[in-house]
Amino acid sequence: MSHASYELKAVARERVGKGSSRELRRNGFIPAVIYGDKQAPISISINTNEITKRIHAGGFMTTVAVIDLDGQKIRVLPKDYQLDVVRDFTMHVDFLRVSADSKVTVEVPVHFINEEKSAIKTGAVLNIVRHEVELHCPASDIPEFLTVDLSGLKVGDSVHISAVKLPAGTSPVITDRDFTIATIVAPAGGMEAEAEA
């Protein structure tokens, strides 16, 4: 399902605040916090290069990690990270502690397949309403992505969440309506104009 878990080495931070965070970044580390699971938050520092590689590899926010904090192994899920707006490097990461039976809320990307077996092949346009869907799911079984099969869809058809096969134990956060993920629409110039061209 989700990407394989990975391990990050971390060191506990004694000092917190802007000054100590700047000093950490100068020395190749970034400040981070582990919170949740009814335990006190822990301030840590992590190697900047390691965490940046993980963020840019994809699936960072939906992959459970193990943080090795001085020999203590803590299972976490990244909940947020901040990038410097000018230089695009990682400034801070928040991690949520997870146990084997934890349920988490994550945004999972949507992938579309079989476009060539739908009206898109003859010039229709796929109008994506939701690139990601927010789901409640077990922390140990987060889907890497949701797959939407477009086979047989015609102009005017819509794909709703009810048409998407969700993994066991997973449910959408929005439950009060059958929300739309994508629609198939005619191109701006119309289908006939496309066919003549």
CSV table of N, CA and C in Angstrom, one decimal, residues 5 13 24-26 29 34 41 47 56 63 67 86 89 93 101 121 135 137 142 168 172 176:
chain,number,residue,atom,x,y,z
A,5,SER,N,8.4,1.9,5.1
A,5,SER,CA,8.8,2.7,6.2
A,5,SER,C,10.3,3.0,6.1
A,13,ARG,N,16.6,18.0,21.5
A,13,ARG,CA,17.1,19.4,21.6
A,13,ARG,C,16.8,19.9,23.1
A,24,LEU,N,21.1,25.5,14.7
A,24,LEU,CA,20.9,24.1,14.2
A,24,LEU,C,21.0,24.1,12.7
A,25,ARG,N,20.3,25.0,12.0
A,25,ARG,CA,20.3,25.1,10.5
A,25,ARG,C,21.6,25.4,10.0
A,26,ARG,N,22.4,26.3,10.7
A,26,ARG,CA,23.8,26.6,10.2
A,26,ARG,C,24.6,25.3,10.3
A,29,PHE,N,21.3,20.8,10.5
A,29,PHE,CA,20.2,20.1,11.1
A,29,PHE,C,19.0,21.0,11.1
A,34,ILE,N,8.0,16.0,17.9
A,34,ILE,CA,7.2,14.8,17.9
A,34,ILE,C,6.1,15.0,19.0
A,41,PRO,N,5.2,16.4,24.2
A,41,PRO,CA,5.9,16.7,22.9
A,41,PRO,C,7.4,16.6,23.2
A,47,ASN,N,19.0,15.6,10.6
A,47,ASN,CA,19.9,16.0,9.5
A,47,ASN,C,19.1,16.6,8.4
A,56,HIS,N,11.4,15.3,-0.9
A,56,HIS,CA,11.3,15.4,-2.4
A,56,HIS,C,11.2,14.0,-3.1
A,63,THR,N,3.7,8.4,4.6
A,63,THR,CA,4.6,7.2,4.9
A,63,THR,C,5.0,7.3,6.4
A,67,ILE,N,11.6,7.1,14.0
A,67,ILE,CA,12.7,8.0,14.5
A,67,ILE,C,13.5,7.4,15.6
A,86,VAL,N,12.0,31.7,0.3
A,86,VAL,CA,12.9,32.2,-0.7
A,86,VAL,C,13.9,31.2,-1.3
A,89,PHE,N,14.4,25.6,1.3
A,89,PHE,CA,15.0,24.5,2.1
A,89,PHE,C,14.1,24.3,3.3
A,93,VAL,N,9.9,20.5,10.9
A,93,VAL,CA,8.9,19.3,10.6
A,93,VAL,C,8.2,19.0,11.9
A,101,ASP,N,-2.4,0.5,16.3
A,101,ASP,CA,-3.9,0.7,16.1
A,101,ASP,C,-4.3,2.1,15.9
A,121,LYS,N,-10.3,10.2,-25.4
A,121,LYS,CA,-9.6,9.7,-26.6
A,121,LYS,C,-10.1,10.5,-27.8
A,135,LEU,N,-8.6,11.2,3.8
A,135,LEU,CA,-9.1,9.9,4.3
A,135,LEU,C,-8.8,9.7,5.8
A,137,CYS,N,-7.7,6.6,7.9
A,137,CYS,CA,-7.2,5.2,7.7
A,137,CYS,C,-6.2,4.8,8.8
A,142,ILE,N,-1.7,3.1,5.2
A,142,ILE,CA,-2.1,4.3,4.4
A,142,ILE,C,-1.9,4.1,2.9
A,168,ALA,N,-9.6,-1.6,2.8
A,168,ALA,CA,-10.3,-1.9,4.0
A,168,ALA,C,-9.9,-1.0,5.2
A,172,PRO,N,-13.6,8.1,3.7
A,172,PRO,CA,-13.4,9.5,3.4
A,172,PRO,C,-13.8,10.4,4.6
A,176,ASP,N,-21.0,13.4,4.5
A,176,ASP,CA,-22.3,13.9,4.3
A,176,ASP,C,-22.8,14.0,2.9
